[in-house]
XYZ file of C-alpha atoms in Angstrom:
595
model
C -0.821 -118.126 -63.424
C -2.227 -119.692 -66.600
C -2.403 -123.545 -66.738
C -2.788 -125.977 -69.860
C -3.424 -129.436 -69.082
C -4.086 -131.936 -72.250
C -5.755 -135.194 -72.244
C -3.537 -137.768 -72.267
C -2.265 -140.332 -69.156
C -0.441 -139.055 -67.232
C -1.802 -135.899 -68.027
C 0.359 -133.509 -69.021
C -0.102 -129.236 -67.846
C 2.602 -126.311 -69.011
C 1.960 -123.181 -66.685
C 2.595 -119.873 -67.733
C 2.256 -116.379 -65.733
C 0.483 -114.026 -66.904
C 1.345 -109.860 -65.012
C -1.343 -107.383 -65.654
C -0.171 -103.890 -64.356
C -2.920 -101.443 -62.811
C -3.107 -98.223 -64.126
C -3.974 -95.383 -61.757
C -7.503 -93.420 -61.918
C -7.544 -90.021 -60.250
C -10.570 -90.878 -57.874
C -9.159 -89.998 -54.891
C -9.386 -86.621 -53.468
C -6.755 -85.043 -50.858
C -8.490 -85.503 -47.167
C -7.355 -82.952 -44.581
C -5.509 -84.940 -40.933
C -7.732 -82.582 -38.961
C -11.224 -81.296 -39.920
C -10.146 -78.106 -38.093
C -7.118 -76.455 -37.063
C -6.198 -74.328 -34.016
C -3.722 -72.097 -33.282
C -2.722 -69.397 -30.740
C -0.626 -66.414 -31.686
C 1.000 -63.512 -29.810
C 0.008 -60.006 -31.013
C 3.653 -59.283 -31.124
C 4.234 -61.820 -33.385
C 7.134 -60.310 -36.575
C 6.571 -61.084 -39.750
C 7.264 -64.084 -41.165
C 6.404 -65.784 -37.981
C 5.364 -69.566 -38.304
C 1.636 -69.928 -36.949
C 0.795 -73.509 -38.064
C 1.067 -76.199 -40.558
C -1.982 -78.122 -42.198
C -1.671 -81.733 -43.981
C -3.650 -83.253 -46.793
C -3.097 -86.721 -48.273
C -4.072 -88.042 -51.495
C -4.896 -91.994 -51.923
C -3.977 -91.759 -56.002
C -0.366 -91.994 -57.120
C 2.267 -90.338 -59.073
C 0.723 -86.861 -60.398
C -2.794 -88.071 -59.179
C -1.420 -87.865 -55.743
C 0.324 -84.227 -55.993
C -1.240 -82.004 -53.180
C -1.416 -78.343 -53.065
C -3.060 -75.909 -50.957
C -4.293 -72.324 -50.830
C -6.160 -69.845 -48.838
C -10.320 -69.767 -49.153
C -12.716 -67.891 -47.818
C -11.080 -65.232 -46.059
C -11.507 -61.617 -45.017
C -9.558 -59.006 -46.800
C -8.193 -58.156 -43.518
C -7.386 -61.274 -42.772
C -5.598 -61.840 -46.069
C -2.928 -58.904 -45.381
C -1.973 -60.931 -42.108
C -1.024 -64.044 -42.869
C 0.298 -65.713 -45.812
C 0.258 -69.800 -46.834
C 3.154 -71.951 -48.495
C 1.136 -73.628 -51.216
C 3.605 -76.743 -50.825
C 3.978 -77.316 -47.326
C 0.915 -75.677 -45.721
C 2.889 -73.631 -43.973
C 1.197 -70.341 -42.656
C 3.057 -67.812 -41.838
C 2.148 -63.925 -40.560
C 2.223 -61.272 -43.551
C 1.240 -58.028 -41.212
C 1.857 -56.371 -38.104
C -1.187 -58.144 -35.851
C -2.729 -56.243 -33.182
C -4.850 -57.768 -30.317
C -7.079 -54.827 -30.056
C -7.742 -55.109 -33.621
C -8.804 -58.199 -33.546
C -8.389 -61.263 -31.035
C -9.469 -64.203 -33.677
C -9.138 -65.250 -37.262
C -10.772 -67.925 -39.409
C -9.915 -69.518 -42.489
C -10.110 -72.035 -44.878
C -7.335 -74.093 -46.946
C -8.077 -76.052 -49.851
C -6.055 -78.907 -50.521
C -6.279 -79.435 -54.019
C -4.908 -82.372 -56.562
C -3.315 -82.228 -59.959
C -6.470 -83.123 -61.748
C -8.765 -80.583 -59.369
C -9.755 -82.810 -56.364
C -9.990 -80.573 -53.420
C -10.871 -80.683 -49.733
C -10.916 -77.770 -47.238
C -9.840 -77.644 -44.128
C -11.108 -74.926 -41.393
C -7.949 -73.004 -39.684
C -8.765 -70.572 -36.120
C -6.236 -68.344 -34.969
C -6.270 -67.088 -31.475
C -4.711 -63.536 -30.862
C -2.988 -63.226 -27.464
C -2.482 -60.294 -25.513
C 0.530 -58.513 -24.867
C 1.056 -55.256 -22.581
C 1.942 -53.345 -25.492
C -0.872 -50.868 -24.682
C -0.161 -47.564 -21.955
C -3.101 -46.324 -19.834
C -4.701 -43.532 -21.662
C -5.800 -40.362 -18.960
C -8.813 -38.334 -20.246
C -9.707 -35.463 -18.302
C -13.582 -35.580 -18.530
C -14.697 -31.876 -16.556
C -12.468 -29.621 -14.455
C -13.453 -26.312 -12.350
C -10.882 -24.031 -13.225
C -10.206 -21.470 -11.937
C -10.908 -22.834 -8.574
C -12.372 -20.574 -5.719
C -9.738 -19.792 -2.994
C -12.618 -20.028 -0.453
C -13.859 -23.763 -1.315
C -13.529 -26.418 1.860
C -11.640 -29.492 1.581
C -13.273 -32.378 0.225
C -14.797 -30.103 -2.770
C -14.802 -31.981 -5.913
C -12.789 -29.912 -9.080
C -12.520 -32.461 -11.587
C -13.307 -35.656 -13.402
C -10.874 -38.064 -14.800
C -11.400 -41.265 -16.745
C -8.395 -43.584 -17.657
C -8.943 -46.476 -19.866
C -6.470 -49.386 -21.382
C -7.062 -51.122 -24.600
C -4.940 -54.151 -23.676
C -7.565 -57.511 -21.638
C -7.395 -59.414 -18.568
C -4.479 -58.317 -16.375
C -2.913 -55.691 -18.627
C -6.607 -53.772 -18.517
C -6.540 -53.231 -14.763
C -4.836 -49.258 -13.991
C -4.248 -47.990 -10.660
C -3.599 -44.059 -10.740
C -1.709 -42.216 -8.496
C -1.213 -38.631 -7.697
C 1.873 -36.407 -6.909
C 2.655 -35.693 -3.435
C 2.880 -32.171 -1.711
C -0.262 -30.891 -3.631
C -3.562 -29.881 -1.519
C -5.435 -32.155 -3.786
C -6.236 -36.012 -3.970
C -8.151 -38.480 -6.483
C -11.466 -40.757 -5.205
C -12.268 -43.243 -7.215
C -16.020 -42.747 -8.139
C -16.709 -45.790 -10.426
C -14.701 -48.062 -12.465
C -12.073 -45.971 -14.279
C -12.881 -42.754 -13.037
C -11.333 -40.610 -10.532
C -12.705 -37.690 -9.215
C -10.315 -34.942 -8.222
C -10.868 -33.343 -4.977
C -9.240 -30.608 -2.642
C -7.741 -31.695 0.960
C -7.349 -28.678 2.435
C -8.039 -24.705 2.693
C -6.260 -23.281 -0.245
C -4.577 -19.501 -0.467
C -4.132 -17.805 -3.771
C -1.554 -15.281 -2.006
C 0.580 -18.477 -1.163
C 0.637 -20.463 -4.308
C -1.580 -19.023 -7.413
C -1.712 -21.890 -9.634
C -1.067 -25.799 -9.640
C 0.377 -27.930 -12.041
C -1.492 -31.651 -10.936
C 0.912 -34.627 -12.259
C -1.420 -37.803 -12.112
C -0.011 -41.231 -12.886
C -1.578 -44.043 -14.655
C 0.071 -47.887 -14.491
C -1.315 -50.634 -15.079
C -0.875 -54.539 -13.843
C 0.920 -55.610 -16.944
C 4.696 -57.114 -17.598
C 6.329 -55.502 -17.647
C 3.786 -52.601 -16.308
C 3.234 -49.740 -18.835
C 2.315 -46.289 -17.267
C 1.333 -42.720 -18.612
C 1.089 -39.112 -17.357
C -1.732 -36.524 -17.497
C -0.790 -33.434 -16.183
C -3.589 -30.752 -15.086
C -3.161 -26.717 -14.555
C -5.074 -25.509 -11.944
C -5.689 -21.748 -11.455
C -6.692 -20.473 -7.795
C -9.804 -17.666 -7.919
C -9.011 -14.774 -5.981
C -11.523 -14.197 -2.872
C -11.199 -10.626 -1.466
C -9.760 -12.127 2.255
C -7.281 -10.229 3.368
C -7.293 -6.636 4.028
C -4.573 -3.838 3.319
C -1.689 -4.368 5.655
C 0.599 -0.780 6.276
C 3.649 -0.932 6.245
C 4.703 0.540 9.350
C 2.381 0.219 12.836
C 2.095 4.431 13.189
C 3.995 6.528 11.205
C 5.534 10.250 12.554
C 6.025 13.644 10.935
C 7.459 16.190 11.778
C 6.005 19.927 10.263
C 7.774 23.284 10.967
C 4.686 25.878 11.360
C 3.680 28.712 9.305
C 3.985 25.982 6.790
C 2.152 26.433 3.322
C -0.930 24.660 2.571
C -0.474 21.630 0.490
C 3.028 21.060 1.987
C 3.448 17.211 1.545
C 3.931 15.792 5.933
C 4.113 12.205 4.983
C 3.136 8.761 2.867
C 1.113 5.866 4.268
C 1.594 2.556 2.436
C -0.032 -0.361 2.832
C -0.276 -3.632 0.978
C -2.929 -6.045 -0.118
C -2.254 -9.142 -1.131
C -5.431 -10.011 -3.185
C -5.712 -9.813 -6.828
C -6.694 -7.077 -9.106
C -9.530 -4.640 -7.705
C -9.172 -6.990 -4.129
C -5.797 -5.956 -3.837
C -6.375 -2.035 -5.069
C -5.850 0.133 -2.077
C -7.697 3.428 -1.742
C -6.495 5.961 1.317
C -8.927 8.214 3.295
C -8.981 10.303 6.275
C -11.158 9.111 9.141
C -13.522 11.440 10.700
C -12.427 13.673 13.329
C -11.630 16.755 15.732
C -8.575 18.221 15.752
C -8.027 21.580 18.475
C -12.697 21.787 18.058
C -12.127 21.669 13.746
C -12.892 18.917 11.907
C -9.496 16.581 10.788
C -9.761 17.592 7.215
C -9.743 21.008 7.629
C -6.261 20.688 8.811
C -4.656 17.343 6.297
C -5.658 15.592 3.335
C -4.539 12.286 1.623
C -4.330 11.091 -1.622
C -6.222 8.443 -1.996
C -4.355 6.547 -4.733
C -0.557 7.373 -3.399
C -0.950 8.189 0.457
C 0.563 11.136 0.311
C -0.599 13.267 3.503
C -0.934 17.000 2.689
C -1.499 20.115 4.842
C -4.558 21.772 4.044
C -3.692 24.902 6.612
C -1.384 26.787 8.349
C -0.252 25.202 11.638
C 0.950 26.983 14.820
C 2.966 25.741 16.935
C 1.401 28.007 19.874
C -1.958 26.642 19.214
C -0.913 23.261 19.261
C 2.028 21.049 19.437
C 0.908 18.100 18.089
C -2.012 16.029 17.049
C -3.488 12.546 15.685
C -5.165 11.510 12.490
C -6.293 7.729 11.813
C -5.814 7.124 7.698
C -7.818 4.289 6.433
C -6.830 1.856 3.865
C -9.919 0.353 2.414
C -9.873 -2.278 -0.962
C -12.158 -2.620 -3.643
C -13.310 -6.006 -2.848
C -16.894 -7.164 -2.107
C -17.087 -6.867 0.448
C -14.477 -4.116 1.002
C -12.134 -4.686 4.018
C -10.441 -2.284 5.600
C -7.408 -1.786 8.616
C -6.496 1.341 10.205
C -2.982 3.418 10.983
C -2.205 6.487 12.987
C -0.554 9.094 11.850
C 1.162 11.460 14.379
C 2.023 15.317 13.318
C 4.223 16.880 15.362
C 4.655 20.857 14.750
C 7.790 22.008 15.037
C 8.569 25.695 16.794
C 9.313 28.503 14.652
C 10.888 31.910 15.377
C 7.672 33.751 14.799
C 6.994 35.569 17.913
C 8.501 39.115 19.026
C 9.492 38.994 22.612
C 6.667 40.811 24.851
C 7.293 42.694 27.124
C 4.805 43.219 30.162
C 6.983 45.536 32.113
C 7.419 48.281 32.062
C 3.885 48.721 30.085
C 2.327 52.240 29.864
C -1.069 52.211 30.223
C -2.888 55.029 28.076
C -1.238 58.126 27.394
C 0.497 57.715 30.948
C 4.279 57.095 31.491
C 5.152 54.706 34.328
C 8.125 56.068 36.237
C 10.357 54.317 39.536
C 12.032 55.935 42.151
C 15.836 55.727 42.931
C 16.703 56.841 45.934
C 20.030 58.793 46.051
C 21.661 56.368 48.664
C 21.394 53.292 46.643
C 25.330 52.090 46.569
C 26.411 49.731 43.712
C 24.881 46.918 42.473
C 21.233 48.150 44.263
C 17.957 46.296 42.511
C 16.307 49.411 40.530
C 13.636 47.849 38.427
C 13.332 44.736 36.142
C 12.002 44.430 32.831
C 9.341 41.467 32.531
C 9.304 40.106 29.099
C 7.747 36.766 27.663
C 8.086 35.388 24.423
C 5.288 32.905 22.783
C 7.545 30.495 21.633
C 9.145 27.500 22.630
C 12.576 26.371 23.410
C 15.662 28.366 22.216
C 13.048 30.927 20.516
C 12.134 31.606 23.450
C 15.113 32.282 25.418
C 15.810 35.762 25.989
C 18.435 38.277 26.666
C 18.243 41.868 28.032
C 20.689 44.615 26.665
C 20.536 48.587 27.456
C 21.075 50.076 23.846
C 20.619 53.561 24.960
C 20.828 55.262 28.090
C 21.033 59.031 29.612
C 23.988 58.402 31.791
C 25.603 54.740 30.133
C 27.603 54.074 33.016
C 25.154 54.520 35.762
C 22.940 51.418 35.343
C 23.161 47.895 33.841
C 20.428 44.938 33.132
C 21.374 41.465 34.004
C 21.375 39.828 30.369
C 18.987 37.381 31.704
C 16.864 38.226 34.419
C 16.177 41.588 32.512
C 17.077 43.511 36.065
C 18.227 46.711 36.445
C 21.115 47.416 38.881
C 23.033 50.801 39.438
C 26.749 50.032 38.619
C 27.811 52.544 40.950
C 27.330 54.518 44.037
C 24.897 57.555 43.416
C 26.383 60.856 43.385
C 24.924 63.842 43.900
C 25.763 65.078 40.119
C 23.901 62.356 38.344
C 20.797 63.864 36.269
C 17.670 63.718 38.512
C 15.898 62.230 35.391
C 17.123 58.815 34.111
C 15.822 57.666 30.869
C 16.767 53.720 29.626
C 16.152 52.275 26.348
C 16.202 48.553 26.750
C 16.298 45.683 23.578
C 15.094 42.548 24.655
C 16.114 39.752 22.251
C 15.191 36.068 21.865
C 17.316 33.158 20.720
C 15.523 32.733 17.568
C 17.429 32.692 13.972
C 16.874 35.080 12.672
C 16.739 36.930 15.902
C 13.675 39.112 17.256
C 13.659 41.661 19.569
C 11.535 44.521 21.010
C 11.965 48.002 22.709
C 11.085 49.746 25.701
C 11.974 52.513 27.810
C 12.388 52.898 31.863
C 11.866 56.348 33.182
C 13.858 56.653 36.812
C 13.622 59.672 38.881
C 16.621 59.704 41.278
C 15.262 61.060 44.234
C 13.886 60.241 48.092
C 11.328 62.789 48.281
C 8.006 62.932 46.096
C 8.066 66.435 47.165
C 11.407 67.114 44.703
C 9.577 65.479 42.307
C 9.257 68.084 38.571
C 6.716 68.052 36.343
C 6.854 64.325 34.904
C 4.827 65.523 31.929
C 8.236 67.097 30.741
C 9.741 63.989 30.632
C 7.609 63.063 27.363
C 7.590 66.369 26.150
C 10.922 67.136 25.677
C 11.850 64.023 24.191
C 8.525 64.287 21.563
C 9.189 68.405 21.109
C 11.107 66.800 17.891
C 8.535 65.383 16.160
C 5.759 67.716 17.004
C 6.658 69.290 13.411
C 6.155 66.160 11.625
C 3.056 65.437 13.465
C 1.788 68.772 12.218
C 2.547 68.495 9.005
C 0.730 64.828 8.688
C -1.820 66.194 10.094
C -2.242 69.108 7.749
C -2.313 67.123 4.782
C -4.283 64.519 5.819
C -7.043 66.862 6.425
C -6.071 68.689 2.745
C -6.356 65.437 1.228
C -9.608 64.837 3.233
C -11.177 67.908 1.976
C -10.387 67.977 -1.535
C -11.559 64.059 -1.569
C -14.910 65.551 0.096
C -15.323 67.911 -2.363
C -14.420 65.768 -5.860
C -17.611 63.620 -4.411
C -20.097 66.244 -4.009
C -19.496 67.735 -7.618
C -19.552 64.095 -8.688
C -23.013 63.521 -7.004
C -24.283 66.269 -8.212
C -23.636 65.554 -11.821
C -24.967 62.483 -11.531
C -28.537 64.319 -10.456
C -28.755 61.947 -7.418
C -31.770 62.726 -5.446
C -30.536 61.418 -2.183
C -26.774 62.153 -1.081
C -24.866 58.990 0.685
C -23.421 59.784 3.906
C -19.649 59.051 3.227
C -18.664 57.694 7.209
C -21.568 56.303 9.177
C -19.734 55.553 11.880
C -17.706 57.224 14.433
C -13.910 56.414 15.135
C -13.752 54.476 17.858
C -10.668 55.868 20.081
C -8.545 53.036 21.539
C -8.969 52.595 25.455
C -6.249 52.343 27.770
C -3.677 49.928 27.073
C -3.819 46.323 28.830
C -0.854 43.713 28.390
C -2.026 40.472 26.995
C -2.615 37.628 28.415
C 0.912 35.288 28.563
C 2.147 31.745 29.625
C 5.689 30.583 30.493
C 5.044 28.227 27.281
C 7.176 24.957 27.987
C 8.823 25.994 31.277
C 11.646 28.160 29.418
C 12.082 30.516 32.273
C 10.961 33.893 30.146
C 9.500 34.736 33.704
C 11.988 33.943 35.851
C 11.341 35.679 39.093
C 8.344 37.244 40.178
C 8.574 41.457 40.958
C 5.574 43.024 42.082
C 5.444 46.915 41.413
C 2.608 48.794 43.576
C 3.367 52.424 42.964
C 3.313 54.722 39.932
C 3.980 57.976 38.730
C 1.897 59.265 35.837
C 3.340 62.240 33.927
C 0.753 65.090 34.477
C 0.468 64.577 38.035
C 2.689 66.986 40.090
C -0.098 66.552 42.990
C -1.255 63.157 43.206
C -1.839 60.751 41.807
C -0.247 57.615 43.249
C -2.055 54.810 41.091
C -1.906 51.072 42.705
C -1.885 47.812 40.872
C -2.323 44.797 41.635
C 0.893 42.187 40.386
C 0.586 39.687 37.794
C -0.859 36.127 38.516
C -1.847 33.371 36.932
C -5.076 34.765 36.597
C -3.517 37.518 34.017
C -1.427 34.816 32.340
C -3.848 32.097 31.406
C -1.628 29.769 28.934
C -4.316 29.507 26.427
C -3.147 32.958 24.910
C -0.172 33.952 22.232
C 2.131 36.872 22.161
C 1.210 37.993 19.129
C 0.552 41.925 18.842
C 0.703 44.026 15.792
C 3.037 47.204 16.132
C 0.174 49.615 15.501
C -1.100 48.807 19.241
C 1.735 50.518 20.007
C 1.293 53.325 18.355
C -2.033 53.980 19.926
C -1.170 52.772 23.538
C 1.926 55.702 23.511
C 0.690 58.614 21.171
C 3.105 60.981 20.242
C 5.804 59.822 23.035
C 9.305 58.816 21.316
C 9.939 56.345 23.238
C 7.041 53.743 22.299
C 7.881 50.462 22.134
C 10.005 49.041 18.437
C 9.347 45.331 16.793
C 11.845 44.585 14.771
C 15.030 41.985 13.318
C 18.203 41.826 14.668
């Protein structure tokens, strides 16, 4: 307010007021509420997410006063996160932000005027955690494959499990599956060690497949799975196992060599050359021989093979122990018997003991000429080596002087008149007998009973014409063999001489240094009544016998058969040129032959 005042009395003032408008000078600079700023953000945070707002203000007016702000000093990291509205300070996220990247961020905004003023302000923002992270299951060592033989409590493995997430969401407790021999021990902080609880058994379950579990204390709780193959190591523990306890064949003798009896198997459970099974005979006798000179086995298949003939009157049956060894290390082995039974074959011609001639004699009974019908005459005494129904034999007259005189008692083998004797019968009786076995095909042998029908040795012919009359036949042949035998002898003789001589040998070679021997007198084998068959059924001793030749004498006395003669260690078996040389020329020798 302006005031004039003039001199005069009163005095006399005018007033007048006087505006003066300010103008505005852009001395102020923008100054931040808060020197620094804090702010705490979830790691799961979307974009676009509001994280904080800064303030500035600015003392000056009208443009002077216009505030705006920006981002200084920053990471480039940092800058692909978050984002600022230069008008309202607003700062908002940009990228996806990740607490295991990073847990804290600093940075600066400038508040700036329209004429360049600026102040900074210092923003920090905090990075929470989230469970957003699963446990991670690293399997640091493993023993694989793992020995079937280790004990329980043997460490196979090492496992680590980490968590990137902090605090609570860090901490992982790991579990295993259930029904497995196999647990985890914690060792140190995030590691498990994997260990066996019990005796494992590759022939029961080969190979594992070990689920572990990982979960961690977060929310909600994140968990992961690690799953580990396990492989069990054979150990050579368990030997071959056959399968049968013994096993049984059955073998019919006379059987060729390599004939296939029977197959062992056995079974090993191990693996590879553990479980490989190799066969084998154990030593042994069999009968005084060693066991594989009578069988042999294969030692890959188990096939048991003859190496021999067998017979079944040397033995009936025997045993043989197969082994079945692996190729482990050590090998192991178990053990089976093997029973071969021999089965009976029709290989034996019945024998006959009685009558038997002995030399070049002829064994001959007395009848006397009262014997009535149905009176015991003589009996023939045949055995037969072998066994069973082979051995059962039957007695049948094939050929006889007067047929319906005399019959034989199919099988007893004695001979009984049918009749009364008469007067007219022939004083000389000659019987052809066939004694058969049971056998298929059927075997039989020959012999011939000589009875004189008289009661007075005085009556008694020549005997000696008995034979002859009956051999008169052949006496041609005879002589003829004979003649060219000794032909063929000489001209043999002399072909070697000349030959001998053209070869200009100094010293001639004797051609036969050695004498033939001339069989003695004919004695009947030694026999047994081989399983109880009844081939001897009753026991007839015969003291007395004529010998052709002897018109004066000769009574010769024998003692009966015993068990002394007929030791059961002996067979039946005789060739049919003993025969021959036990009867000479007679006709009647005894015939081997099929029926």
């Amino acid at each position: 307010m302006l005031t004039a005042l003039d001199g005069g009395s009163p005095q006399r003032s005018g007033t007048v007021a006087i505006h003066v408008t300010v103008l505005d000078a852009n001395d102020n600079a923008p100054v931040f509420s808060q020197a620094v700023y804090e702010a705490s953000l979830p790691e799961n945070a979307p974009l676009k997410s509001h994280v904080i707002t800064v303030s500035a203000a600015d003392a000056d007016e009208g443009v002077n006063g216009e505030v705006t702000y920006g981002l200084s000093r920053l990471s480039d990291k940092t800058r692909k996160l978050f984002s600022l509205d230069p008008q309202t300070a607003e700062i908002f996220v940009a990228g996806d932000i990740d607490f295991e990247e990073g847990s804290q961020y600093e940075m600066f905004v400038q508040a700036k005027d329209s004429y360049g003023l600026s102040s900074d302000t210092k923003v920090i923002i905090s990075i929470t955690d989230v469970n957003d992270n699963s446990p991670i299951v690293s399997l640091i060592s493993l023993t694989n494959p793992v020995p079937e033989n280790v004990s329980p409590g043997t460490e196979v493995g090492l496992i680590n499990v980490q968590d990137r997430d902090s605090g609570k969401n860090q901490n992982v407790r790991c579990t295993i599956q259930q029904n497995v021999p196999f647990k985890l021990s914690t060792s140190i902080k995030n590691y498990y060690s994997l260990m066996t609880t019990e005796n494992l058994d590759r022939e029961l379950v080969s190979e594992f497949n070990i689920t572990i579990s990982a979960t961690d204390e977060g929310s909600p709780p994140l968990s992961s799975v690690k799953v580990v193959h396990i492989s069990i190591a054979d150990v050579n523990d368990n030997p071959p196992v056959f399968e049968e306890q013994s096993y049984s064949s059955y073998v019919s003798e006379n059987n060729k060599p390599g004939h296939s009896l029977c197959s062992v198997k056995a079974h090993d459970p191990d693996w590879r050359q553990n479980g490989t099974v190799i066969y084998s005979l154990l030593p042994g006798e069999v009968n005084g021989a060693p066991v594989s000179s009578y069988l042999s086995v294969n030692g890959d298949t188990g096939v048991i093979q003859s190496v021999r003939l067998f017979d079944y009157e040397q033995f009936k049956n025997f045993k043989v122990y197969v082994m079945a060894r692996d190729n482990g290390s050590p090998p192991l082995s178990s053990n089976v018997t093997v029973s071969v039974f021999i089965t009976d074959v029709n290989d034996n011609t019945p024998q006959i003991l009685y009558p038997a001639p002995e030399g070049n004699s002829l064994m001959t009974e007395l009848v006397p000429k009262a014997a009535q019908g149905g009176s015991l005459v003589s009996k023939v005494i045949a055995v037969d080596g072998d066994s069973g129904q082979n051995a059962w034999l039957s007695y049948h007259i094939i050929k006889s002087t007067d047929p319906g005189l005399f019959k034989i008692d199919l099988h007893s083998g004695e001979i009984r008149t049918q009749r009364d004797i008469s007067d007219s019968d022939n004083m000389k009786q000659n019987i052809l007998v066939a004694v058969k076995d049971n056998g298929q095909p059927s075997l039989s042998a020959t012999c011939s009973m000589f009875l004189l029908i008289s009661d007075n040795l005085a009556e008694v012919p020549e005997l000696k014409d008995m034979a002859y009359e009956d051999s008169s036949s052949k006496l041609t042949s005879y002589l003829i063999i004979a003649l060219v035998s000794v032909s063929t002898f000489f001209l043999t003789f002399i072909i070697i001489i000349v030959g001998l001589r053209f070869c200009r040998r100094r010293k001639p070679r004797l051609l036969f240094d050695g004498a033939v021997a001339i069989p003695s007198s004919y004695l009947p084998p030694n026999y047994a009544d081989v399983d109880a068959t009844g081939t001897l059924r009753s026991a007839y001793n015969y003291d007395a016998y004529l010998t052709t030749g002897s018109r004066t004498s000769d009574f010769k006395f024998v003692t009966s058969y015993n068990d002394n003669t007929l030791p059961a260690d002996q067979t039946l078996r005789k060739n049919p040129t003993d025969f021959e040389e036990v009867f000479g020329d007679l006709d009647v020798s005894p015939e081997v032959g099929r029926l």
